[in-house]
Coordinates of C-alpha atoms in Angstrom, one line a residue:
X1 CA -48.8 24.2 -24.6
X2 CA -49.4 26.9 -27.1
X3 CA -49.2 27.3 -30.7
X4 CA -46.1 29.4 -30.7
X5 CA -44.6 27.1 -28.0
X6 CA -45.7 23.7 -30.5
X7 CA -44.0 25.4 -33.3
X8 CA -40.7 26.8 -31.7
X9 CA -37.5 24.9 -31.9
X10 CA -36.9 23.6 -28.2
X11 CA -33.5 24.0 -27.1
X12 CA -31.5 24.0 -23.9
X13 CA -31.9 27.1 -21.6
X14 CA -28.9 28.8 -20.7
X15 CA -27.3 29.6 -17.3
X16 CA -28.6 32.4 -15.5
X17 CA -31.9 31.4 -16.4
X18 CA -34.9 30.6 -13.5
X19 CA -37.0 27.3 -15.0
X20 CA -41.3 27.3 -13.9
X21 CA -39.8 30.0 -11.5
X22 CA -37.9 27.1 -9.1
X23 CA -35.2 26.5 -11.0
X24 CA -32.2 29.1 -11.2
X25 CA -29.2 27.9 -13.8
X26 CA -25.8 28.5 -11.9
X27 CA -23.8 26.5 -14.3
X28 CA -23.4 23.3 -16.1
X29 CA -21.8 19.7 -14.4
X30 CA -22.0 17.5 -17.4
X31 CA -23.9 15.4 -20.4
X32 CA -24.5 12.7 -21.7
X33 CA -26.4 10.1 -24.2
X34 CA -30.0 11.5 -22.8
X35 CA -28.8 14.3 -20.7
X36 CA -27.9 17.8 -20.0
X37 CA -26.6 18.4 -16.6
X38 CA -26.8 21.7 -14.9
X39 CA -25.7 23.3 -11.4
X40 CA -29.0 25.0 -9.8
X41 CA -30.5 26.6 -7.0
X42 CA -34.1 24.9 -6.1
X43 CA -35.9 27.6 -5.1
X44 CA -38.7 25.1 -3.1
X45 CA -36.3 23.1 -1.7
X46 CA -33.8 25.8 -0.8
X47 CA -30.5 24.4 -1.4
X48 CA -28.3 23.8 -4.6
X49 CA -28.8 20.8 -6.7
X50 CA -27.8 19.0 -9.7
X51 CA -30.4 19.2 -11.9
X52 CA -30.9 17.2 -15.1
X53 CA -33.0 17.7 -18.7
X54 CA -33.3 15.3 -21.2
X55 CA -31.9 16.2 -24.4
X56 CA -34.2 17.7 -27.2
X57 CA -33.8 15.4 -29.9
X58 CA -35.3 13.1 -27.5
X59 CA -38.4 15.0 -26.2
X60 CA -41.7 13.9 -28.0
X61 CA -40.2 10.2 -28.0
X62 CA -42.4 8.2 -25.3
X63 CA -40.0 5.5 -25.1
X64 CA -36.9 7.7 -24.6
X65 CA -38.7 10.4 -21.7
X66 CA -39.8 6.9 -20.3
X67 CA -36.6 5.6 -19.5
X68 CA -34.7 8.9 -18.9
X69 CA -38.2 9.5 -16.0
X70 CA -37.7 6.1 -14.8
X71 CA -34.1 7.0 -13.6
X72 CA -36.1 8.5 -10.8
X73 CA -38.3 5.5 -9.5
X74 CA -34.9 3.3 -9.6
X75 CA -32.8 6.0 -7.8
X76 CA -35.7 5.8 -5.0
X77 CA -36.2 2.7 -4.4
X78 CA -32.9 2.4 -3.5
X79 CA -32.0 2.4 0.6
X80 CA -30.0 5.9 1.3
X81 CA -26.2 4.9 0.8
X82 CA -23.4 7.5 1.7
X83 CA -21.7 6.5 -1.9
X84 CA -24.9 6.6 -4.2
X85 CA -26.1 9.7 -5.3
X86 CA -29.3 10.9 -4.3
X87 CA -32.5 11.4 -5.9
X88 CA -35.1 14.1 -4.6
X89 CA -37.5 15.0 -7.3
X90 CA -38.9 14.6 -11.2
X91 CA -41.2 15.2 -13.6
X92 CA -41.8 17.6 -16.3
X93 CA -41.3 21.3 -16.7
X94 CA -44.1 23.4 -18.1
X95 CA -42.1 24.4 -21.2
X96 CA -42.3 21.7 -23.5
X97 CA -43.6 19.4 -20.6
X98 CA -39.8 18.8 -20.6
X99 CA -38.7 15.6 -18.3
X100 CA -36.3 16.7 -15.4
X101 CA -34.8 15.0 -12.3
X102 CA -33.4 16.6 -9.1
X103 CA -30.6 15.0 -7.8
X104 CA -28.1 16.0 -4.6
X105 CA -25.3 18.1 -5.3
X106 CA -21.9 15.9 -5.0
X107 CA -19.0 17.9 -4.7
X108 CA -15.9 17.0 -6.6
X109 CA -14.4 15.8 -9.3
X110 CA -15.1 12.6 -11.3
X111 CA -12.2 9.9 -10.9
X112 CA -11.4 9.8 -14.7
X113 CA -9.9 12.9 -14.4
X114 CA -7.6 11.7 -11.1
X115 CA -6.5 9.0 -13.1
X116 CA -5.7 10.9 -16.0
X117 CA -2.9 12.2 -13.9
X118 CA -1.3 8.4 -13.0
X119 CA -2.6 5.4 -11.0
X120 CA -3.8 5.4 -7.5
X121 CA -1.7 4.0 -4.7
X122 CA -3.2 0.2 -4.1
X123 CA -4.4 1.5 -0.3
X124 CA -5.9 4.5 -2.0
X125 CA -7.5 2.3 -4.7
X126 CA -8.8 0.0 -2.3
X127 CA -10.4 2.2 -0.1
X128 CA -11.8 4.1 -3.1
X129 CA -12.7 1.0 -4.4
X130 CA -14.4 -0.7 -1.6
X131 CA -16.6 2.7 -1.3
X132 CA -17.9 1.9 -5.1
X133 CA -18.4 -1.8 -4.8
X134 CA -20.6 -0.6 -1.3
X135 CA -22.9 1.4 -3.8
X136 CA -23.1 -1.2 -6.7
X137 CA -24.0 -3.6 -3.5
X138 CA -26.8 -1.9 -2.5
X139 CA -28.4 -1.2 -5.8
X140 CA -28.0 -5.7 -6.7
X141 CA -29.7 -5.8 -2.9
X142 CA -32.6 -4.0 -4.3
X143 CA -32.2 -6.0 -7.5
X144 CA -30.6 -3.5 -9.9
X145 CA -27.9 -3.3 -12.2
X146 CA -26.1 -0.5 -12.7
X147 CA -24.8 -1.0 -15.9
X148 CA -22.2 1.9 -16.3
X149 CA -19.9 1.3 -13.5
X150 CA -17.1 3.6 -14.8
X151 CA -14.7 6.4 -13.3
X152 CA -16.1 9.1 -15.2
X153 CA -19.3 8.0 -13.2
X154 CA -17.5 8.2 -9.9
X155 CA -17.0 11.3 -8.1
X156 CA -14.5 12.1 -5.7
X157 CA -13.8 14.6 -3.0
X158 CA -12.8 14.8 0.6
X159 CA -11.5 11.0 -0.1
X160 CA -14.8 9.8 -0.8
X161 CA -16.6 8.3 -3.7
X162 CA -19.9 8.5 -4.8
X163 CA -21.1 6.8 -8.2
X164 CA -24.2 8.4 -10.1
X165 CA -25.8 8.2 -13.1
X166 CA -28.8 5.4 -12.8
X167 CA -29.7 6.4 -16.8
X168 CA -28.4 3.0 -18.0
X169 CA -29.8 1.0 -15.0
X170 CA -32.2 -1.7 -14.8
X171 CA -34.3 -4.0 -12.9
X172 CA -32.2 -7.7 -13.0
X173 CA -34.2 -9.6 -15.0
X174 CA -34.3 -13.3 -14.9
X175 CA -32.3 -15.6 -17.7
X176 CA -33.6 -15.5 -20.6
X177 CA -32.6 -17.1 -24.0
X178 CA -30.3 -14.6 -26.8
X179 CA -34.0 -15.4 -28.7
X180 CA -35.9 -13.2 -26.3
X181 CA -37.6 -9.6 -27.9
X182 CA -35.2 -7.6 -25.5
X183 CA -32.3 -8.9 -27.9
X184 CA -33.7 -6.8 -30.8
X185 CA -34.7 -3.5 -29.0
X186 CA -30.9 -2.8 -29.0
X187 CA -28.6 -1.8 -31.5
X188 CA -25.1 -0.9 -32.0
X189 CA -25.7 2.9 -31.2
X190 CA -28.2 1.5 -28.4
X191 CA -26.3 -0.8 -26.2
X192 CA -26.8 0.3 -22.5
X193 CA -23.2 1.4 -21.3
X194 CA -19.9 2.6 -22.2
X195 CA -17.8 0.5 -24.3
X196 CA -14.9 -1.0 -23.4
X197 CA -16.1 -1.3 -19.8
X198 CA -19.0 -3.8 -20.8
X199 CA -18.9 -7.4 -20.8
X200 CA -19.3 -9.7 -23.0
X201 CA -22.9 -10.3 -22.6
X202 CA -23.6 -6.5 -22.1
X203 CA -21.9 -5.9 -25.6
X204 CA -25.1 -8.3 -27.1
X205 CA -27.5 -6.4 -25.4
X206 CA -28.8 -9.2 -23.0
X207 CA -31.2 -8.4 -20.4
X208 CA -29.4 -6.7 -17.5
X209 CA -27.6 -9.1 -15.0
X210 CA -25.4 -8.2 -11.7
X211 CA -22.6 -9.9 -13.3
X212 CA -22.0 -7.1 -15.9
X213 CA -21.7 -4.6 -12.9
X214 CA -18.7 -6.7 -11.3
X215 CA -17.0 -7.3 -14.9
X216 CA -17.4 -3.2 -15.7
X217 CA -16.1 -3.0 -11.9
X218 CA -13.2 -5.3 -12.5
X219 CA -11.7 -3.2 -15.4
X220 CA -12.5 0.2 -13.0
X221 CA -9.7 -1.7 -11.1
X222 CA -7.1 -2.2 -13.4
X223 CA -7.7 1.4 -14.5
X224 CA -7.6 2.7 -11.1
X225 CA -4.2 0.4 -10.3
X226 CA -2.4 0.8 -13.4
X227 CA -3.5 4.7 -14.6
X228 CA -3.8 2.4 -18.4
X229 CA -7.7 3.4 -19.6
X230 CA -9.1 0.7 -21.2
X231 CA -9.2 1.4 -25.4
X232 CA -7.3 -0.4 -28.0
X233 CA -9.8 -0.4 -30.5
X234 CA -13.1 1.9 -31.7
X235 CA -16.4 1.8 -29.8
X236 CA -18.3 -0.1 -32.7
X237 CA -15.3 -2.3 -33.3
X238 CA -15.2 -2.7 -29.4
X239 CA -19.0 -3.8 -29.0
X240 CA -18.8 -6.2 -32.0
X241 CA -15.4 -8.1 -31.0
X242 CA -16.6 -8.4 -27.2
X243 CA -20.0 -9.5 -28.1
X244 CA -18.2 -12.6 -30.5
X245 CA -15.4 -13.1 -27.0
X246 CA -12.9 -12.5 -29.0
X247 CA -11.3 -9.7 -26.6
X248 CA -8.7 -10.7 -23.9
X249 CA -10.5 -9.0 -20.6
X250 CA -7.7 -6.7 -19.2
X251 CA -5.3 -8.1 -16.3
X252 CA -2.8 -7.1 -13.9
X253 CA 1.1 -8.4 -14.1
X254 CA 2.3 -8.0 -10.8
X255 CA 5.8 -8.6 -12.1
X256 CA 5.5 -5.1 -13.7
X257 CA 3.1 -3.5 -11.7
X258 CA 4.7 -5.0 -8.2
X259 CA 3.7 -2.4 -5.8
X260 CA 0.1 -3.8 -6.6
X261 CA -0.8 -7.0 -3.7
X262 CA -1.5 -10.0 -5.7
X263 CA -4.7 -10.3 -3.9
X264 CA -6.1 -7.5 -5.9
X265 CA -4.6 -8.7 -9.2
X266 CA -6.6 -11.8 -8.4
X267 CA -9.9 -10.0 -7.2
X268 CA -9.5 -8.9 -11.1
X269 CA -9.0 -11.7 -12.5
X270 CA -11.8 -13.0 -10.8
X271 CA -14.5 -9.8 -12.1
X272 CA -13.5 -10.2 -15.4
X273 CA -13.6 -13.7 -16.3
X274 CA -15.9 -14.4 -19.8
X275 CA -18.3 -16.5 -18.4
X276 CA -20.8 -15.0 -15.6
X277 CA -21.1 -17.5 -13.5
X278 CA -17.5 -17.5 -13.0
X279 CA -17.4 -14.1 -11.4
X280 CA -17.7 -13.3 -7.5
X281 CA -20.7 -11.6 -6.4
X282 CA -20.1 -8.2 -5.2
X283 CA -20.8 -9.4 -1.7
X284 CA -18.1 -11.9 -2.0
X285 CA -16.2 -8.5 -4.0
X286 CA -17.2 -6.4 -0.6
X287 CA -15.5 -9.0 1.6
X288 CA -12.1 -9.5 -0.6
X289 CA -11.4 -5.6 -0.6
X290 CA -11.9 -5.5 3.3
X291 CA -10.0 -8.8 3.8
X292 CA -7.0 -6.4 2.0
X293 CA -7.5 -3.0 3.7
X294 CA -7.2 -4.8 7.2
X295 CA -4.0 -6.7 5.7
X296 CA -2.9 -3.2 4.5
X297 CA -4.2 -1.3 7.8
X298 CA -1.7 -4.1 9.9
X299 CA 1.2 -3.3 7.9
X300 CA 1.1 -0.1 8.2
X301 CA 0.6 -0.7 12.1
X302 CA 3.3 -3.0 12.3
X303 CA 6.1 -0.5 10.8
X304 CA 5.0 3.0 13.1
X305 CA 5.1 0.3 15.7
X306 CA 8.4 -1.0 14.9
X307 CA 10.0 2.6 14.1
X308 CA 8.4 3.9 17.7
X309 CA 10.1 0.1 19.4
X310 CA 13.4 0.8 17.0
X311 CA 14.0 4.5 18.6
X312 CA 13.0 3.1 22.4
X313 CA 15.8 0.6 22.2
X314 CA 18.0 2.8 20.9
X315 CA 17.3 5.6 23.9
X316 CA 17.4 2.9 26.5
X317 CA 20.9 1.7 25.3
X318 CA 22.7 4.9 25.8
X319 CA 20.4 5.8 29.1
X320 CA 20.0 2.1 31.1
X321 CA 20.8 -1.0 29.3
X322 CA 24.6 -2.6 29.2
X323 CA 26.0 -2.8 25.9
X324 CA 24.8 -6.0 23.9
X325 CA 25.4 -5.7 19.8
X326 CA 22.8 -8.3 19.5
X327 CA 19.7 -6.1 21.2
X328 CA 19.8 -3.4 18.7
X329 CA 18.8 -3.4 15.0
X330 CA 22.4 -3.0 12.9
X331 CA 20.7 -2.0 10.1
X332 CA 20.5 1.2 11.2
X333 CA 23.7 3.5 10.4
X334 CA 22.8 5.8 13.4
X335 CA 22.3 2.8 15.5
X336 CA 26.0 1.6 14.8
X337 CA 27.0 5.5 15.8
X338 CA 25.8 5.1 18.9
X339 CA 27.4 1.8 19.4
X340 CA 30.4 2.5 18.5
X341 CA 29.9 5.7 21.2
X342 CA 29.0 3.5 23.9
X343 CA 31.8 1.2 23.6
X344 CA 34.1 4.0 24.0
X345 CA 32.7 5.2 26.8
X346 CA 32.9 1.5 28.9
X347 CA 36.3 1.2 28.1
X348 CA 37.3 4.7 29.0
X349 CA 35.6 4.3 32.4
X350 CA 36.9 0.8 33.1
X351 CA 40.6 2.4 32.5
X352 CA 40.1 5.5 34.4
X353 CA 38.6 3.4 37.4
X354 CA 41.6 0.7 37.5
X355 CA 44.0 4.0 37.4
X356 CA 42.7 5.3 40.5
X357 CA 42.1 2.5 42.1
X358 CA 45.7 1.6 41.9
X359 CA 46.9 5.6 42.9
X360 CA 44.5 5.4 46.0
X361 CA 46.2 2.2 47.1
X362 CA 49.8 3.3 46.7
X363 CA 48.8 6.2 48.7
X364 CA 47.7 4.5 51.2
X365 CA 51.1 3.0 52.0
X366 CA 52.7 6.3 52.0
X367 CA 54.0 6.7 48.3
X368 CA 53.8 10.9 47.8
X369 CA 55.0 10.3 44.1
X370 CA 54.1 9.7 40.9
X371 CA 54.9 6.4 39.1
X372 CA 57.6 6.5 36.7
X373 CA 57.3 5.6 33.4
X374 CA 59.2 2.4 34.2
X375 CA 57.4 0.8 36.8
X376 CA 60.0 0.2 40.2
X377 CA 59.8 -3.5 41.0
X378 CA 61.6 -5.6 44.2
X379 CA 62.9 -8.9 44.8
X380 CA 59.9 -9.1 47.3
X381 CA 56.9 -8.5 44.8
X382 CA 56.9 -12.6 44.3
X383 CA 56.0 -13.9 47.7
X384 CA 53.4 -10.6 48.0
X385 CA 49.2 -11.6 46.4
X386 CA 48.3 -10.4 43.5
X387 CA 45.7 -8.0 44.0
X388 CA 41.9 -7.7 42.8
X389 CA 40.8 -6.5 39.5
X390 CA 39.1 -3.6 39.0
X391 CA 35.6 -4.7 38.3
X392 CA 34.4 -5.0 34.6
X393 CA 38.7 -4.9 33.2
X394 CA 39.8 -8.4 32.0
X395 CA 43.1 -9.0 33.9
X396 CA 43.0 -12.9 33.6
X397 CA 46.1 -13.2 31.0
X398 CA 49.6 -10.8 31.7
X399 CA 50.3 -9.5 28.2
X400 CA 52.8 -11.6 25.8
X401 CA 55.6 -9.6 26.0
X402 CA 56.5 -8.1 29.5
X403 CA 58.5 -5.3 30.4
X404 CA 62.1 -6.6 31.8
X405 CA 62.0 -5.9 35.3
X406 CA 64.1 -2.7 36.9
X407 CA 66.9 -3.0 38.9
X408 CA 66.3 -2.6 42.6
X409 CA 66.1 0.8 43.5
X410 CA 66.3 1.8 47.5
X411 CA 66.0 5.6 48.2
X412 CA 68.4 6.0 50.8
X413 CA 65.8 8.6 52.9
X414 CA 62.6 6.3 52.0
X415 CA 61.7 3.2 52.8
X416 CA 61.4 0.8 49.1
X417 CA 58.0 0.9 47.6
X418 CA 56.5 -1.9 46.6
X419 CA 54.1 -1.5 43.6
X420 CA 51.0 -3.4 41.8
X421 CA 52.8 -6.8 40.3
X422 CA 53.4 -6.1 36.6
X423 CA 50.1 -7.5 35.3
X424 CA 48.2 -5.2 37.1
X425 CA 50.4 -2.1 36.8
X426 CA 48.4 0.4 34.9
X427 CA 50.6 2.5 32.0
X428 CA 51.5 6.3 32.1
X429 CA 50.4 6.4 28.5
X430 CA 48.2 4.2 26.1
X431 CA 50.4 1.2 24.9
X432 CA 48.3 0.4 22.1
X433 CA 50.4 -1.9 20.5
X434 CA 50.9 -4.5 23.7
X435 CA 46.5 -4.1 24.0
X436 CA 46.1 -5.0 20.1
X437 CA 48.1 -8.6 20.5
X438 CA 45.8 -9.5 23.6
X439 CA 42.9 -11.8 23.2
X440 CA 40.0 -8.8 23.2
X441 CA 37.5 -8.7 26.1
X442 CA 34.5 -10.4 25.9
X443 CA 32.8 -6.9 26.1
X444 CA 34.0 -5.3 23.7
X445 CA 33.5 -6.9 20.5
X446 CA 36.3 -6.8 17.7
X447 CA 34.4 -8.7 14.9
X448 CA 32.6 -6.9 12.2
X449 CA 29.0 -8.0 11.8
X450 CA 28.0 -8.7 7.9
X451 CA 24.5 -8.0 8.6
X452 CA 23.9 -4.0 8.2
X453 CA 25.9 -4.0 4.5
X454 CA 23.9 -6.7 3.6
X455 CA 20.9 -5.9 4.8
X456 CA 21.3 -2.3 3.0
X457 CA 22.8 -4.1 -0.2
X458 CA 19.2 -6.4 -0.3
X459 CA 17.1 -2.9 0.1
X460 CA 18.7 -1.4 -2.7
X461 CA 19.1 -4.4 -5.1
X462 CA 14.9 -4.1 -4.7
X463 CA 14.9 -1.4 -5.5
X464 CA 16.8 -1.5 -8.4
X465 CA 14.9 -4.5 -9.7
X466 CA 18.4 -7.0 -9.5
X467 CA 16.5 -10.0 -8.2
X468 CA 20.0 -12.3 -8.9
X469 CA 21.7 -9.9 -6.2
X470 CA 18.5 -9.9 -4.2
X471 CA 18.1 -14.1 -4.4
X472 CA 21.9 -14.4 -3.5
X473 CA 21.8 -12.3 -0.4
X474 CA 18.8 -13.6 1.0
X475 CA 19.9 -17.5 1.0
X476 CA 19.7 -17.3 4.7
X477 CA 17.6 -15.0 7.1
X478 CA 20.2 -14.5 9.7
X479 CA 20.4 -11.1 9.1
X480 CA 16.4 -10.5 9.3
X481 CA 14.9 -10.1 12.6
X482 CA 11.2 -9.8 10.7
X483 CA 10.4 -13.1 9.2
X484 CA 8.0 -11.2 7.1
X485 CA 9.7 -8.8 5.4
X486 CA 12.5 -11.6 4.7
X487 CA 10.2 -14.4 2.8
X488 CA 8.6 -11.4 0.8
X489 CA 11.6 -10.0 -0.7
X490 CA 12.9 -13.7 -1.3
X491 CA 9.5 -15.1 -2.8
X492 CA 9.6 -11.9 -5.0
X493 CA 12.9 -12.6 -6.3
X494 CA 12.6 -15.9 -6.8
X495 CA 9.4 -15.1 -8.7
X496 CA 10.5 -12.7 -11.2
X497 CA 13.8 -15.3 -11.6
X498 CA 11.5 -17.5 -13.3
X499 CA 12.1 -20.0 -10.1
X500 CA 8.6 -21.7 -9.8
X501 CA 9.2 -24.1 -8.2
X502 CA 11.5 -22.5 -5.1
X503 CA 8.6 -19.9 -4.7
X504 CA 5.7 -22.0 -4.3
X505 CA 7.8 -24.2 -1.3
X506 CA 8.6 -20.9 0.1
X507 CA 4.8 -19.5 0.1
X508 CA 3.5 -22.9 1.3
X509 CA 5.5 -23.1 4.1
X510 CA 4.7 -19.6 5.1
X511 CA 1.9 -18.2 7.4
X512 CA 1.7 -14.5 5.5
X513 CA -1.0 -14.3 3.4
X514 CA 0.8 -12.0 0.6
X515 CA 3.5 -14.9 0.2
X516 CA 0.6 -17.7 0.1
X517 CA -1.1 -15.7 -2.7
X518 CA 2.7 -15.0 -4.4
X519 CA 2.7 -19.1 -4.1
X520 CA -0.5 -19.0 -6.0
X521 CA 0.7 -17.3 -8.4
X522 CA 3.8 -18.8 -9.2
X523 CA 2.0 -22.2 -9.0
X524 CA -0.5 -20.6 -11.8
X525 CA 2.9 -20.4 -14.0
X526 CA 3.9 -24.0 -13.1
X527 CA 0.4 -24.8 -15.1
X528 CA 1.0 -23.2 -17.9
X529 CA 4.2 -25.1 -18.8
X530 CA 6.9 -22.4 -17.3
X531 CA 9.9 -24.3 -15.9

């Protein structure tokens, strides 16, 4: 290094610059505490990177270009993982002997600033999720701990996440006393993390664990669930209160956050506990969030399967199948439509076959006339048999009232006609009246079925939030043809009623796993002294 070079200021090239003639500045990604990161074209390696310089107030400081160079030996020791970001080169610049490290270029945009925007649908968040815990996994497999799980050091693009950033990591050291020399190398400006995101043993600077990587994971997950950012109080105020416990670790209430499963709100509960010991690992977090995106994958299954077996039993009651009310799903409006349609049609075509059934029998004794409005009746229409019914019309019972039979008539050219007896003489016009005071057929049904109203009166009162309307119409599950859906909009209701008790018979007895863990929950609230 020369004289001019020892004495100069250093400071931070600029883009549009080419570094020891490899590295051409296209932009700038990011900092942070150690590190400036930039967008550039490696001209060796012939592809764009993300290349990072340590800081200048920190060159000349052995310990500091230490740990920001042994980024690099941690990053590749590491087994290639699709969501960890990946480290290709290091070392020191000729300027300044300045530290560097080449990392792979990740596309995207970090998930802080998603979440900025709102909270993640729980599928979304799981599978995002899942993708992060993968990459924290790995690293405690090679036995390192992160130690800044956080969104800002997640990026996301294409629906995939990648964490970087190894600058706070560390090999997970063994446990060691609060007395050991580790304790004092660290300081309230040097505590390894971001606040608010550590845990309680990360906020007094202990060695480096796996544990703090699940609790820093854990509040990633409320964040990600909720869109709330962790942050009631200053970072210094933060690291002192957390390292004394005497910070409530942030939770999910599925009352007010109910579109969140309960299994995730406990999968937080579990990360965050106080003590260490008490959290999963993240193999055991691994196995919890794929346990939920096949439970979520199934449901969403389930319904395209019962929308696709909803419409095919819809088409095949119009095209092949005989009318039956209790085949088709009346909570559909278009469903009761085509009901409706189809009973019109039966009864149409039973009357219009009985009609000319009865005018090709009077022709066939000679009649060349059309009935009168009055049917003719004789003396003789006693002692003759009734005839046969026209298949599928009810003819068992004559009607109540009965026309008063005619006069004899004899035409004095024609021989008399004998017609149909009276209860199976068909009318010239519709005599509503006489068909409303007969018992109804048996296939056409005249009662009113409750369950569409109530079913659609259920569906909005969950909407709404009225869990007294929704608890009072789902006393019984007549009107549900999925078991399912019924026991979780009852437990539901009967949790957020305050009815313990009620719920945790309800999720006992049941074989879903969302109403089991609703169960749990409401049992939890039995514990702590609610009625």
């Amino acid at each position: 290094m020369s004289a001019a070079q020892k004495a100069a200021r250093p400071v931070l090239p600029s883009v549009g610059q080419v570094l020891d003639r490899r590295f051409e500045l296209l932009g700038t990604l990011g900092s942070g505490g150690m590190g400036q990161v930039f967008r550039a074209r490696d001209l060796r390696l012939g592809r764009e990177v993300a290349l990072k310089l340590i800081v200048p107030r920190y060159l000349g400081r052995p310990e500091r270009e230490q740990r920001f160079l042994q980024e690099l030996d941690l990053g590749r020791c590491v087994e290639p993982h699709r969501n960890l970001v990946d480290y290709l080169d290091g070392g020191r610049l000729h300027d300044f002997a300045w530290p560097f490290l080449v990392m792979e270029l990740v596309p995207g945009r970090d998930l802080g600033s998603r979440l900025a925007r709102g909270p993640l649908p729980p599928p979304e968040a799981t599978r995002l999720a899942r993708q992060v815990a993968g990459a924290v996994q790995a690293l405690h497999r090679r036995g390192i701990a992160h130690r800044d799980v956080t969104p800002m050091n997640v990026l996301v693009a294409d629906g995939n996440a990648v964490l970087i950033d190894l600058s706070h990591a560390s090999e997970i050291a063994a446990p060691r006393g609060p007395s050991d020399g580790q304790q004092r190398l660290t300081r309230m400006n040097e505590v390894p993390g971001t606040p608010h995101f550590m845990a309680p043993e990360q906020a007094r600077a202990e060695p480096a664990r796996a544990a703090m990587d699940v609790y820093a994971f854990g509040v990633m997950l409320v964040h990600m669930l909720t869109g709330v950012a962790p942050g009631r109080c200053d970072d210094a105020t933060f690291i002192e209160l957390q390292g004394q416990g005497q910070l409530r670790p942030p939770r999910i209430d599925t009352r007010v956050y109910d579109a969140v499963p309960l299994a995730l709100a406990e999968l937080v509960d579990a990360c965050v506990a106080t003590e260490p010991q008490r959290r999963p690992t993240m193999d055991e977090v691994v196995r919890r969030l794929d346990e939920q995106l096949v439970v979520m994958t199934a449901a969403v299954e389930s319904g395209e399967q019962a929308v696709a077996a909803n419409e095919a039993s819809v088409d095949s009651l119009v095209t092949t199948k005989p009318f039956d009310r209790h085949s088709i799903d009346l909570a559909r409006p278009r469903r009761r439509v085509l009901l409706i349609v189809s009973v019109a049609v039966v009864v149409a075509a039973g009357a219009l076959g009985w009609w000319l059934h009865s005018r090709s029998g009077s022709e066939e004794r000679g009649v060349g006339v059309e009935l009168a409005e009055s049917p003719v009746t004789s003396p003789r229409a006693a002692a003759e048999p009734s005839r046969q019914p026209t298949a599928g019309f009810n003819t068992e019972q004559p009607p109540r009232n009965p026309p008063a039979p005619a006069e004899p008539v004899t035409p004095a050219t024609e021989p008399v006609v004998i017609p149909p007896p009276t209860e199976a003489a068909p009318p010239s016009r519709p005599r509503r009246s006489k068909r409303r005071s007969q018992p109804h057929s048996a296939s056409v049904p005249r009662e009113v079925d409750p369950c569409p109203e109530t079913l659609e009166r259920a569906s909005a009162a969950r909407k709404a939030r009225q869990w007294r309307q929704v608890a009072e119409l789902t006393r019984t599950r007549r009107c549900w043809d999925d078991p399912v859906a019924y026991t979780r909009m009852r437990i539901k209701a009967l949790s957020e009623l305050g009815r313990f008790n009620d719920c945790v018979k309800l999720g006992e007895a049941s074989a879903d796993p969302e109403a089991r863990r609703m169960a749990v929950h409401c049992d939890r609230q039995l514990d702590r002294g609610q009625p």
